[in-house]
Short mmCIF file of C-alpha atoms in Angstrom, two decimals:
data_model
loop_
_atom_site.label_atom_id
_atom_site.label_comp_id
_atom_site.label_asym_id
_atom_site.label_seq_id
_atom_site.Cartn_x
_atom_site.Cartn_y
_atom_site.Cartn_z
CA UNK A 1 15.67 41.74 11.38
CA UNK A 2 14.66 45.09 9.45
CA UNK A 3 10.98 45.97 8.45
CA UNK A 4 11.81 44.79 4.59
CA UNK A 5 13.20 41.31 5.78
CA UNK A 6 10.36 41.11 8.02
CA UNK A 7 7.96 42.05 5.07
CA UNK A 8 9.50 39.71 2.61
CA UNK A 9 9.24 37.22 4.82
CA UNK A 10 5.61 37.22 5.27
CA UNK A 11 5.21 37.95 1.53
CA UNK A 12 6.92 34.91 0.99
CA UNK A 13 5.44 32.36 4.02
CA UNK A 14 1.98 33.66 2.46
CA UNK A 15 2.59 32.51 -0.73
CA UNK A 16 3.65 29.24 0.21
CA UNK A 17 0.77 28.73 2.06
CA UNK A 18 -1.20 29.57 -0.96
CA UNK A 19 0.04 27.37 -3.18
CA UNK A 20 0.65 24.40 -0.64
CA UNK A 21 -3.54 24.70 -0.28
CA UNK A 22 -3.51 24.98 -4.10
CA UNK A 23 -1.30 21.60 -4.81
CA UNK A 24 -1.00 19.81 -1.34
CA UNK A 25 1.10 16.91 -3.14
CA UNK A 26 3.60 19.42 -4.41
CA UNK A 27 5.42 18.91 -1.00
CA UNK A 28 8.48 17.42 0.42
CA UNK A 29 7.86 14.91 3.39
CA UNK A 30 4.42 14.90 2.45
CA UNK A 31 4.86 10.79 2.13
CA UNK A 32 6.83 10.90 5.72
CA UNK A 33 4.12 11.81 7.33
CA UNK A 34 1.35 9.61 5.91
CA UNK A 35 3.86 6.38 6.59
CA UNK A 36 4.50 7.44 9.89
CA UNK A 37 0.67 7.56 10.63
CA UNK A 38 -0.10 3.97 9.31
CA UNK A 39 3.47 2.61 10.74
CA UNK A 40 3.39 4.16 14.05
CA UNK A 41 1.11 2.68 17.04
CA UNK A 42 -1.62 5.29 17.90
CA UNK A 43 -0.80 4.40 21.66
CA UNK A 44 2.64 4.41 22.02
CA UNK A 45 3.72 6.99 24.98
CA UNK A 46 6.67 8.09 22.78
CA UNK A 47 6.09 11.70 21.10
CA UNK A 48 7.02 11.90 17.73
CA UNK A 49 8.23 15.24 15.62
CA UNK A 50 6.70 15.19 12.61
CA UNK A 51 8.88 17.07 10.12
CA UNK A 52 7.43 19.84 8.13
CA UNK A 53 5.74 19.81 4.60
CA UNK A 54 8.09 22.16 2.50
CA UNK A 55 7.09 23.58 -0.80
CA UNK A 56 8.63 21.74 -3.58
CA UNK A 57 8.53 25.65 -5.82
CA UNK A 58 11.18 27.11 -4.62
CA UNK A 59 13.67 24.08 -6.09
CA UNK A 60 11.64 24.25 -9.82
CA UNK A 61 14.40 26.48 -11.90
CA UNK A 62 12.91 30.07 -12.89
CA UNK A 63 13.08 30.15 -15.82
CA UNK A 64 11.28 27.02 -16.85
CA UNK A 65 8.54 27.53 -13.72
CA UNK A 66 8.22 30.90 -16.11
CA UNK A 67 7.46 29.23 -19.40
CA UNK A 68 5.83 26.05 -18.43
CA UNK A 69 5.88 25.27 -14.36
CA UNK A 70 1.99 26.47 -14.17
CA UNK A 71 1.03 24.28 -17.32
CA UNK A 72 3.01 20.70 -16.19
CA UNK A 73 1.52 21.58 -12.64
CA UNK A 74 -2.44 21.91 -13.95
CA UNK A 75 -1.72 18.73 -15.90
CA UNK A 76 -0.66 16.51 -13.14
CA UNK A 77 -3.17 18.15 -10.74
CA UNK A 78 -6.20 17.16 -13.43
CA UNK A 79 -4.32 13.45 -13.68
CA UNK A 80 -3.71 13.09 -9.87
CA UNK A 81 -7.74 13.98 -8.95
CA UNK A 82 -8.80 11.97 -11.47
CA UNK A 83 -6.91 8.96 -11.23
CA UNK A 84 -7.24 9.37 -6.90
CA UNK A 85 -3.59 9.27 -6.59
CA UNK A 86 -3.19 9.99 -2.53
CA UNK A 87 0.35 9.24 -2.22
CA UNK A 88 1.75 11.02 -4.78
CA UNK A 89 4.32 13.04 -3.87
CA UNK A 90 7.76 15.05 -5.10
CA UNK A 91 11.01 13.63 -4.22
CA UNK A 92 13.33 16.04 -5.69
CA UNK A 93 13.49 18.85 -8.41
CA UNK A 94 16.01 19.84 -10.41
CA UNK A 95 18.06 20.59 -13.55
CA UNK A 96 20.60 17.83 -14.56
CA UNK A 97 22.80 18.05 -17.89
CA UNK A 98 20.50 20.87 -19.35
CA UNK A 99 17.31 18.88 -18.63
CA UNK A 100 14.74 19.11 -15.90
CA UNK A 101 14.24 16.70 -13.33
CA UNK A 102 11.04 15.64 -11.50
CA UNK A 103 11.40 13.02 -9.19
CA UNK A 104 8.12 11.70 -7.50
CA UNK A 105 6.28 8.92 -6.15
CA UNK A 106 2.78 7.11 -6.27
CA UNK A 107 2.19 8.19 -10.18
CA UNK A 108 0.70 6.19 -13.15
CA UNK A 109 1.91 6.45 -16.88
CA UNK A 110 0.20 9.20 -17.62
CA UNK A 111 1.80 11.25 -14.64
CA UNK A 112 5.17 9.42 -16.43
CA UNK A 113 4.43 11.02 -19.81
CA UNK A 114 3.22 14.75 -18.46
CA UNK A 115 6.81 14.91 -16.61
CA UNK A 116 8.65 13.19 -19.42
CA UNK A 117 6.93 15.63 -22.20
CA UNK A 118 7.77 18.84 -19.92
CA UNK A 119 11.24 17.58 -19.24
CA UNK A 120 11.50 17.38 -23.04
CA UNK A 121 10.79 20.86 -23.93
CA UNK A 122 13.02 21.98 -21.09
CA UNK A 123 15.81 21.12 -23.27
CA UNK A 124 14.94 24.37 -25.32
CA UNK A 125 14.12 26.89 -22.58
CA UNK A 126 16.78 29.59 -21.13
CA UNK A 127 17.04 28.55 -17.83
CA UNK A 128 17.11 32.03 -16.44
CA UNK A 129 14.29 33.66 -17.85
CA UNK A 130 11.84 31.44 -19.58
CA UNK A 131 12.57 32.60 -23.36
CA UNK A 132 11.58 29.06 -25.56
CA UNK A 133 13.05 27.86 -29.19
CA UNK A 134 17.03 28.42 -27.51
CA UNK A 135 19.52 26.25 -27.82
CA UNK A 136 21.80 24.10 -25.59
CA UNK A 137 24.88 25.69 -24.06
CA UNK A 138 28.43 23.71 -23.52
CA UNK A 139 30.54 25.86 -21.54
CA UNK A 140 31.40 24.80 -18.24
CA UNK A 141 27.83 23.60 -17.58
CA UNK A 142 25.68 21.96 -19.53
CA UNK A 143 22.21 23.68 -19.56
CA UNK A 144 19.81 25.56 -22.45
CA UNK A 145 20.65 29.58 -22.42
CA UNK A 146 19.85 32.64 -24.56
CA UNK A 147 21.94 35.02 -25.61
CA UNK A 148 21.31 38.03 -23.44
CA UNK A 149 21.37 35.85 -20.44
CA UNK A 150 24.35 34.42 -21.10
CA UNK A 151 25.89 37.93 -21.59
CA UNK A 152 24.23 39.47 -18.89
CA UNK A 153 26.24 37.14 -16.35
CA UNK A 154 29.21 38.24 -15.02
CA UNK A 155 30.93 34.98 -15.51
CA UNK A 156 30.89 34.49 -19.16
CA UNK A 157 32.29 38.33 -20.03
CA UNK A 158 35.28 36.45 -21.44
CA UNK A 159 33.39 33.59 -22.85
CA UNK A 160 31.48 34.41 -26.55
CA UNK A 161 28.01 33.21 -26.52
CA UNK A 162 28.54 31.30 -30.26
CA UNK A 163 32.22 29.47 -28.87
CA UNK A 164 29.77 27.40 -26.14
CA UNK A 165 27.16 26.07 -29.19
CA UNK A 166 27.46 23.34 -30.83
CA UNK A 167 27.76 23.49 -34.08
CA UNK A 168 26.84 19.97 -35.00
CA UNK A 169 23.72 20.63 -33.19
CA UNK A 170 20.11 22.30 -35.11
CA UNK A 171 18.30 21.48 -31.78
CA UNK A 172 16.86 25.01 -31.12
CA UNK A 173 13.06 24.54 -31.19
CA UNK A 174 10.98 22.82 -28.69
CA UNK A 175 9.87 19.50 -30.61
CA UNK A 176 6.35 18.02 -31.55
CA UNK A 177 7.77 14.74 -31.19
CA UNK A 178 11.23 12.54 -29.45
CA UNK A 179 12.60 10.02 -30.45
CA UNK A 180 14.06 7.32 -27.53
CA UNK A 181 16.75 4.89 -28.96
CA UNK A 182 16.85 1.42 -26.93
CA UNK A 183 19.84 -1.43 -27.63
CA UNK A 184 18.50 -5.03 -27.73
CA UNK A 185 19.97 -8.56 -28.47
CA UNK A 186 18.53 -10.62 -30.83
CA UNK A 187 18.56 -14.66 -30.98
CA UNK A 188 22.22 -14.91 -32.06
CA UNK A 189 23.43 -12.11 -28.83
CA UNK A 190 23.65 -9.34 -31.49
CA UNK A 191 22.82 -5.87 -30.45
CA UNK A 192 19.68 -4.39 -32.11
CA UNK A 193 18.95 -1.00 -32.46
CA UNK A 194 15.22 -0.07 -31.37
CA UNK A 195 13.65 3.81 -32.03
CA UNK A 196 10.41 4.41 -30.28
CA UNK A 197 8.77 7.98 -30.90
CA UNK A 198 7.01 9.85 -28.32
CA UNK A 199 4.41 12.41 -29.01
CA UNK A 200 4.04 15.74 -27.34
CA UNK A 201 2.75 17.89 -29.84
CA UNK A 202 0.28 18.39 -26.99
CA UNK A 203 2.01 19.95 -24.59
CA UNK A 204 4.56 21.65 -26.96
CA UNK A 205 1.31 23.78 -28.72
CA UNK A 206 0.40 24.15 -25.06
CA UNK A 207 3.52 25.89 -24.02
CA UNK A 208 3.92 28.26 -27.42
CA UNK A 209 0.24 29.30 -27.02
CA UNK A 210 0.78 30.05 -23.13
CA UNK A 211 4.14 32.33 -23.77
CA UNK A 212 2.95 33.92 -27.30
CA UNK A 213 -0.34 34.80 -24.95
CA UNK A 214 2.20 35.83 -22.02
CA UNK A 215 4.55 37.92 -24.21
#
């Protein structure tokens, strides 16, 4: 291993370390191990390897860690202290038809609605470099894009930026509100159509302050 790969590598086992001390619930296995010490008998002669806590950062997408990641992370941290949530913990991050995904366990509602709100305004940020108010691209893979990242990549040389927008579509600002459609039946076994709105003109001013104070 060179000096640089050696370097890197501490650069980057430090900063782990710094922000597993920061948000010790933004770890994988971290519910593993606290089952395993209530399941497992304290005198049993049989050694058990725990498996390692691994920073859940490194799976949230750059782009949207860049616009937003510190903001939804202070929110739940606030909600989790306050509400004593000890076994909360991150299952899986991701992005998932253009749309971030935060898997976890051992939250309340209002952990529900930070990570639903976030997930929300994800729809609008480039997934490469953080720029908000873009809009959704349709090309091979669903996910939100700008203009000079999807030029930049070598991939798309062939592929015009406006052919992979939809052009039924005006969804290029991060909204103040969503609206969720549900299908009921009624008495008779008709379907009904149900809209419930969701505010989160809190964490949308939240995120256009943050960047416009960023930028």
């Amino acid at each position: 291993m060179t000096k640089k790969k050696r370097r890197l590598k501490k650069q980057f086992k430090t900063r782990e370390r710094k922000f597993m001390k920061k948000y010790p619930w933004f770890s994988y296995c971290q519910f593993i191990l606290e089952r395993r010490k209530r399941i497992i008998n304290p005198n049993t002669k049989r050694k058990w390897s725990e498996p390692k806590k691994f920073c859940a950062i490194w799976d949230f997408p750059k782009g949207w860690y860049k616009a937003f990641g510190k903001l939804m992370l202070e929110d739940l941290d606030k909600e989790i202290k306050r509400s004593n949530l000890k076994h909360f913990t991150v299952e899986q991050i991701k992005e998932k038809f253009g749309q971030l995904r935060f898997y976890n366990y051992g939250g309340n509602k209002k952990t529900d609605e930070i990570i639903s709100a976030y997930s929300i305004i994800s729809e609008n940020v480039c997934l490469h470099c953080g720029k908000i108010n873009v809009p959704m691209t349709y090309g091979a893979w669903q996910y939100p894009c700008c203009k000079k990242c999807w030029e930049n990549n070598k991939y798309h040389k062939n592929v015009p930026y406006e052919s992979v927008l939809n052009k039924y579509e005006d969804y290029d600002k991060i909204p103040f509100e969503y609206k969720i459609r549900k299908w009921e039946r009624d008495v008779d076994g008709n379907f009904i159509e149900k809209t419930k709105t969701l505010d989160i003109s809190e964490y949308t001013k939240k995120v256009i302050e943050y960047n416009k104070n960023k930028g």
